mmCIF file of C-alpha atoms in Angstrom:
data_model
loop_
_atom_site.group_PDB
_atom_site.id
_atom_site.type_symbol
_atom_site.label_atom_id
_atom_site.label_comp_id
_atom_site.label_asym_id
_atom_site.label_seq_id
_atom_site.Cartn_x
_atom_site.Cartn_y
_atom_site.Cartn_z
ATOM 1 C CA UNK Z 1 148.920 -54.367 0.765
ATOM 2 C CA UNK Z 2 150.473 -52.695 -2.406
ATOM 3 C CA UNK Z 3 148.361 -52.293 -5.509
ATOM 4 C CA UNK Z 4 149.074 -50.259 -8.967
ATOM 5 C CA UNK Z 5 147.875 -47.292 -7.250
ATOM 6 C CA UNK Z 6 150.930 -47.290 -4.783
ATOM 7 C CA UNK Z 7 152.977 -45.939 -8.480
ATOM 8 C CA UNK Z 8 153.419 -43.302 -10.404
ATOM 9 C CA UNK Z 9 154.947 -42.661 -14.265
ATOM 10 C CA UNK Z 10 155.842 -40.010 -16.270
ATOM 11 C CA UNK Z 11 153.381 -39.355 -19.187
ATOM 12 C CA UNK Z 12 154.033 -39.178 -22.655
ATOM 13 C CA UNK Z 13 153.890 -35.742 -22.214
ATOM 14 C CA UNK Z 14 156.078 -35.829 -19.741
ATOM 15 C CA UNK Z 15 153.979 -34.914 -16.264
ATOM 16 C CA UNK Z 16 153.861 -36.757 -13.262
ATOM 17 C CA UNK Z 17 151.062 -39.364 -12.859
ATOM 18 C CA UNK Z 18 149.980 -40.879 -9.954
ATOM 19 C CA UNK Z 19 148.457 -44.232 -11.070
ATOM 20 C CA UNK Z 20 145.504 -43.449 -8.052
ATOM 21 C CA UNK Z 21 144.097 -41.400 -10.554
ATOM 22 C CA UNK Z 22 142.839 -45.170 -12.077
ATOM 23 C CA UNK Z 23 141.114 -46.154 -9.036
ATOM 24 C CA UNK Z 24 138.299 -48.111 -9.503
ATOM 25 C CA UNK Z 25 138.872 -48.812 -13.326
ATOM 26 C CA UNK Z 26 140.140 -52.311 -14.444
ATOM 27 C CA UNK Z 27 143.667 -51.733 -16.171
ATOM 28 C CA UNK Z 28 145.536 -53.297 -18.967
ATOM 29 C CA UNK Z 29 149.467 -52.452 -18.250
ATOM 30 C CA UNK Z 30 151.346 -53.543 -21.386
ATOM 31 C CA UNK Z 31 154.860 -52.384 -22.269
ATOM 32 C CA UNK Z 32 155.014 -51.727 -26.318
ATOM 33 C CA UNK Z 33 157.430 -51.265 -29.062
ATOM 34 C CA UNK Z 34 156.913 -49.698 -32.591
ATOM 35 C CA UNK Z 35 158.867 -51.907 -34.210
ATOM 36 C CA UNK Z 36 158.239 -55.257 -33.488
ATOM 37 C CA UNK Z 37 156.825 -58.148 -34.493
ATOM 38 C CA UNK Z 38 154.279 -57.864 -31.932
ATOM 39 C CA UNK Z 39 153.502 -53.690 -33.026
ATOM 40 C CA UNK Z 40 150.054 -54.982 -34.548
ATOM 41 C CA UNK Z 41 148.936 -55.527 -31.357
ATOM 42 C CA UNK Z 42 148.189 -51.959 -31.217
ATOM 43 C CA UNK Z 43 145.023 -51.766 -33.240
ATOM 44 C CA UNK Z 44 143.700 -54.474 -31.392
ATOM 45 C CA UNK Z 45 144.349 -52.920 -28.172
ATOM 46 C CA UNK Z 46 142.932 -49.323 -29.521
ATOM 47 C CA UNK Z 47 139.698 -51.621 -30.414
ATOM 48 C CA UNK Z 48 139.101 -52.522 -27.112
ATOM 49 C CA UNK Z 49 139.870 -49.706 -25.409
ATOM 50 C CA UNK Z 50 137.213 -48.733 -27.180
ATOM 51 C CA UNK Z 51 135.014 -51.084 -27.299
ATOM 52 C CA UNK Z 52 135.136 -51.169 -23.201
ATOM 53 C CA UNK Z 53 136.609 -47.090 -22.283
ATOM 54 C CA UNK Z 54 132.775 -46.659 -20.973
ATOM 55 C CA UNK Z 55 132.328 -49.459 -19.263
ATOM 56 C CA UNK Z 56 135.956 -48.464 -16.741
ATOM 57 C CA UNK Z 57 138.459 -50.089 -18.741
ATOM 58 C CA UNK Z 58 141.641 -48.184 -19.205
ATOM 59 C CA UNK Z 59 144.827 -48.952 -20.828
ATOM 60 C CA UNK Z 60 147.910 -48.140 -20.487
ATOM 61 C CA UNK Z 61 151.028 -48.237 -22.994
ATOM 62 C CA UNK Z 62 154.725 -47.825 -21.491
ATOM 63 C CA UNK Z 63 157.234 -47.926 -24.440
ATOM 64 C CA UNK Z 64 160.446 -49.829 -23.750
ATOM 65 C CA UNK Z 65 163.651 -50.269 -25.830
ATOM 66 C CA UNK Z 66 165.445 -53.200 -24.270
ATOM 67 C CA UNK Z 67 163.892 -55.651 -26.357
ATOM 68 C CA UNK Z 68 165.903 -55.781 -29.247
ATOM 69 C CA UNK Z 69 166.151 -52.100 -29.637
ATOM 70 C CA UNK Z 70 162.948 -51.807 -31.308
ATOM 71 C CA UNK Z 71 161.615 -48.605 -29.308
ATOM 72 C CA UNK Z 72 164.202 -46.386 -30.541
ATOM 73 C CA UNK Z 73 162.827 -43.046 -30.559
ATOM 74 C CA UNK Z 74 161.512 -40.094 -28.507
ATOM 75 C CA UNK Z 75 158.659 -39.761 -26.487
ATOM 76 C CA UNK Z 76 157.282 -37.283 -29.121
ATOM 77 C CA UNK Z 77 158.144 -39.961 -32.134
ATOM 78 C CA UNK Z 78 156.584 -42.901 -30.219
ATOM 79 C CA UNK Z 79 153.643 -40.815 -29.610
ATOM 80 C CA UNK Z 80 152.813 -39.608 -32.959
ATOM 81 C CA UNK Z 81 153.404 -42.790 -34.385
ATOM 82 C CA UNK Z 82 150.507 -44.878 -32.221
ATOM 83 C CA UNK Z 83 148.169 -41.539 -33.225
ATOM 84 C CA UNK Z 84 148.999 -41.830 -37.015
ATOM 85 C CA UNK Z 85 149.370 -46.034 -37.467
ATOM 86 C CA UNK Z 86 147.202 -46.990 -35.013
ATOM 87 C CA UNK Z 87 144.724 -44.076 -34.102
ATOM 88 C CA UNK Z 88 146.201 -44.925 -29.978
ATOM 89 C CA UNK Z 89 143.837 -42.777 -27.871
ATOM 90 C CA UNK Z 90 144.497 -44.599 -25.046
ATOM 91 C CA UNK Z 91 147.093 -42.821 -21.839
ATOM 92 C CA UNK Z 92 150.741 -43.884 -23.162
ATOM 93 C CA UNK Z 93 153.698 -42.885 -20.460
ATOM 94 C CA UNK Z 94 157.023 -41.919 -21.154
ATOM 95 C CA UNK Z 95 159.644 -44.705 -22.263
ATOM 96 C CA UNK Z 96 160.953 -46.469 -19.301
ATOM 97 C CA UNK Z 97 162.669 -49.756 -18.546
ATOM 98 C CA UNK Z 98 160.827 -53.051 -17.494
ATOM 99 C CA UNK Z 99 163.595 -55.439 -16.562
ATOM 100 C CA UNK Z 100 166.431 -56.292 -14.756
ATOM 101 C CA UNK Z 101 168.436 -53.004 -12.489
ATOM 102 C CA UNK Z 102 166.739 -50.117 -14.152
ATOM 103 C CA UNK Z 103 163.329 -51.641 -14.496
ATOM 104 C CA UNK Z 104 160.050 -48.868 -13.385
ATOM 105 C CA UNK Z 105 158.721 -49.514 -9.830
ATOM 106 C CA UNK Z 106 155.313 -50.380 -11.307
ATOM 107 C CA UNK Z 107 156.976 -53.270 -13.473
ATOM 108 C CA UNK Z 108 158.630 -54.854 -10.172
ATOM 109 C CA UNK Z 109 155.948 -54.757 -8.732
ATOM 110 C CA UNK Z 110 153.574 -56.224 -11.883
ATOM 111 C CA UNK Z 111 156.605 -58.879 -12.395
ATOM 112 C CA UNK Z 112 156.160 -60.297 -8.570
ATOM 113 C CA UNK Z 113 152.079 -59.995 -8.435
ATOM 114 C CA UNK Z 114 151.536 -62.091 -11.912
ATOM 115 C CA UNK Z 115 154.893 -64.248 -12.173
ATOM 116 C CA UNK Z 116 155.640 -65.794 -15.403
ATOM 117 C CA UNK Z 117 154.130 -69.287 -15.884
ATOM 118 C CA UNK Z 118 155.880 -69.940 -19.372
ATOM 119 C CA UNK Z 119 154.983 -69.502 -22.492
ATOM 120 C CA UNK Z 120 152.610 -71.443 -24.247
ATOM 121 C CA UNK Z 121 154.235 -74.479 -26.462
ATOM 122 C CA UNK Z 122 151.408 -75.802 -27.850
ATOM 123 C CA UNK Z 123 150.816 -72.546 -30.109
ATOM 124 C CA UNK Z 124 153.489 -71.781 -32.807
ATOM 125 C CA UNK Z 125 154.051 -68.228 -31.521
ATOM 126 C CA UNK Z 126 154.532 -69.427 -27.764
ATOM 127 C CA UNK Z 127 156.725 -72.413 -29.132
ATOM 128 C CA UNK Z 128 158.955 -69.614 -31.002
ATOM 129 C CA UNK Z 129 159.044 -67.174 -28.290
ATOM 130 C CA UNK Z 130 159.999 -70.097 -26.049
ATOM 131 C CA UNK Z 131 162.400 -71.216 -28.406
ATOM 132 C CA UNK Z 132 164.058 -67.840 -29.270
ATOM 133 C CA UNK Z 133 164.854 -66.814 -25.410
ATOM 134 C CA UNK Z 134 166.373 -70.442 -24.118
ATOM 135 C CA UNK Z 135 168.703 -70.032 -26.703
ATOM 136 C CA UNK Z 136 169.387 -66.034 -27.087
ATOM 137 C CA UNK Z 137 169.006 -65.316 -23.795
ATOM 138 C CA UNK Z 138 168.486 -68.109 -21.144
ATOM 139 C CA UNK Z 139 169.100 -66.539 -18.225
ATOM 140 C CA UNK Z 140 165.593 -64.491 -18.936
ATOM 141 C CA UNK Z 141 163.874 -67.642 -18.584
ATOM 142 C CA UNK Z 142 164.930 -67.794 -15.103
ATOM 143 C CA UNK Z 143 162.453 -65.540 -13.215
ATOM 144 C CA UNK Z 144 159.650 -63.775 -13.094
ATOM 145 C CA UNK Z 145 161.010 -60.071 -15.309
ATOM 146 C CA UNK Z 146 159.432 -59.293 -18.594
ATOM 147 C CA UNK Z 147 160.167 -61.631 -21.947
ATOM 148 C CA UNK Z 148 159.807 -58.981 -24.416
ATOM 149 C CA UNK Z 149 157.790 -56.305 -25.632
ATOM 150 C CA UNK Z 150 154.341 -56.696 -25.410
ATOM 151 C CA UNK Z 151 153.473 -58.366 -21.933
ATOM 152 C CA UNK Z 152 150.061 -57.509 -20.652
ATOM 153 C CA UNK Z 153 148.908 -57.306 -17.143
ATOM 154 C CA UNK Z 154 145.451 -56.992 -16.256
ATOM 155 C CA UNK Z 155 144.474 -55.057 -13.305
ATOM 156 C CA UNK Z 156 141.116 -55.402 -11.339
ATOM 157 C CA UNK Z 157 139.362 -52.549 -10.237
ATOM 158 C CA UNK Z 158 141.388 -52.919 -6.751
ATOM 159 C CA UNK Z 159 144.471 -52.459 -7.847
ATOM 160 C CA UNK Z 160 145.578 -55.865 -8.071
ATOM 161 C CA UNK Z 161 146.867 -58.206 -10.731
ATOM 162 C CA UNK Z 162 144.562 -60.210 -11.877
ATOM 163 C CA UNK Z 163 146.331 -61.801 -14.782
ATOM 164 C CA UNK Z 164 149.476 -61.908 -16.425
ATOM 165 C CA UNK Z 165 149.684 -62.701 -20.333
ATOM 166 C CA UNK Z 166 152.459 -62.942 -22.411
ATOM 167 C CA UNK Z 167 153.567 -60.918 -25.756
ATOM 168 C CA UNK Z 168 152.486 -64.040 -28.063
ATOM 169 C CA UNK Z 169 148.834 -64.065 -26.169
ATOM 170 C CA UNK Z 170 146.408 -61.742 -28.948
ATOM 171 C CA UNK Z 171 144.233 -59.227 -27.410
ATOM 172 C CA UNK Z 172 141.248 -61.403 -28.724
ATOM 173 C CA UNK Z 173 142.342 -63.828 -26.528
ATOM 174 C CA UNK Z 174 142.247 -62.046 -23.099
ATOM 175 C CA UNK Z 175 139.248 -59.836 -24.184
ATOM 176 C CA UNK Z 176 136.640 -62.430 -21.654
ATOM 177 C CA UNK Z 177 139.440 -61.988 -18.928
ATOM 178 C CA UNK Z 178 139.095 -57.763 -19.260
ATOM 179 C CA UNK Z 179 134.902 -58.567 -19.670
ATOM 180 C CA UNK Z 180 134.470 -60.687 -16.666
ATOM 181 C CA UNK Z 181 136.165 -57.977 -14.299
ATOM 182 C CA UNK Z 182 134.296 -54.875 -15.875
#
C-alpha cells in the first residue's frame, strides 16, 4: 500500500528528499503562499511545530503559485521571507504544483487518500471560499485536487492520511487532530 514515504521533493535548498526520511513522525503537508489571505497561517503553524517538534511532529511547507499567483518568487525569496515574517523553522521544499497536469506526485497522491468533503458553509470563511470557487472557477469544485493555497493534510506516523482540512480550517482548529496521533 502507498504511503507519503513512497515520495520524494526537492528542498528549498534545492536537494533531493526522500520523504522516508519522516518515518515514524506524524506530518502536516500544507501547500503555502506568501501572499495570501491565508499567509497568517504561518505563525500559527511555526507555533505548533513548535509546540509539538519533540514530541515527532513535523511539518512540511510546499510553496505553490497557481492560486491566484500569489507565490511569485524564488525559492530563495520564499525562503527568506517565512525566516524573516514568520520565524518558519520548519522543512519547506522547493515550489511545485498541486493541481491539475503538472501537480507533484505527493499531492496526487494526498488529493486521492483525503478527498475533498466541501467546505464548511456554516462558517463565514468556508461560506466565502465556497462561494468564490462555484462562481470563479466551478469546475474545481468537481473533484478531489486542491482549492487553494493553504490545504493541510495530516499524516499519521504510518504514512497515511489521516485527515484532510481545508485552507479556511485555522491551525487552532486541527491542533487535537495532530495531538491525538502524537
Amino acid at each position: 500500500m502507498t504511503t507519503v514515504y513512497d515520495f520524494q521533493a526537492e528542498t528549498i535548498g534545492g536537494e533531493l528528499q526522500s520523504l522516508s526520511a519522516y518515518k515514524g513522525k506524524v506530518l502536516l503537508i500544507v501547500n503555502t503562499a506568501s501572499k495570501c489571505g491565508f499567509t497568517r497561517q504561518y505563525a500559527d503553524l511555526q507555533q505548533l511545530y513548535e509546540q509539538y517538534k519533540d514530541k515527532g511532529l513535523e511539518i512540511l511547507g510546499f510553496p505553490c503559485n497557481q492560486f491566484g499567483g500569489q507565490e511569485p518568487g524564488s525559492n530563495e525569496e520564499v525562503e527568506q521571507f517565512c525566516q524573516v515574517n514568520y520565524g518558519v523553522s520548519f522543512p519547506l521544499f522547493a515550489k511545485i504544483d498541486v493541481r491539475d497536469e503538472g501537480a507533484h506526485p505527493l499531492f496526487q497522491y494526498l488529493t486521492e487518500a483525503g478527498p475533498f468533503k466541501g467546505f464548511d458553509t456554516t462558517t463565514p470563511g468556508g461560506q466565502r471560499m465556497d462561494s468564490f470557487l462555484r462562481e470563479k472557477m466551478p469546475e474545481w469544485m468537481q473533484d478531489n485536487s486542491i482549492k487553494w493555497n493553504f490545504t493541510k493534510f495530516l499524516v499519521d506516523r504510518s504514512g497515511h492520511v489521516a485527515g484532510r482540512f481545508e485552507s479556511v480550517v485555522e491551525i487552532a482548529d486541527l491542533k487535537e487532530a495532530a495531538r491525538q496521533l502524537l
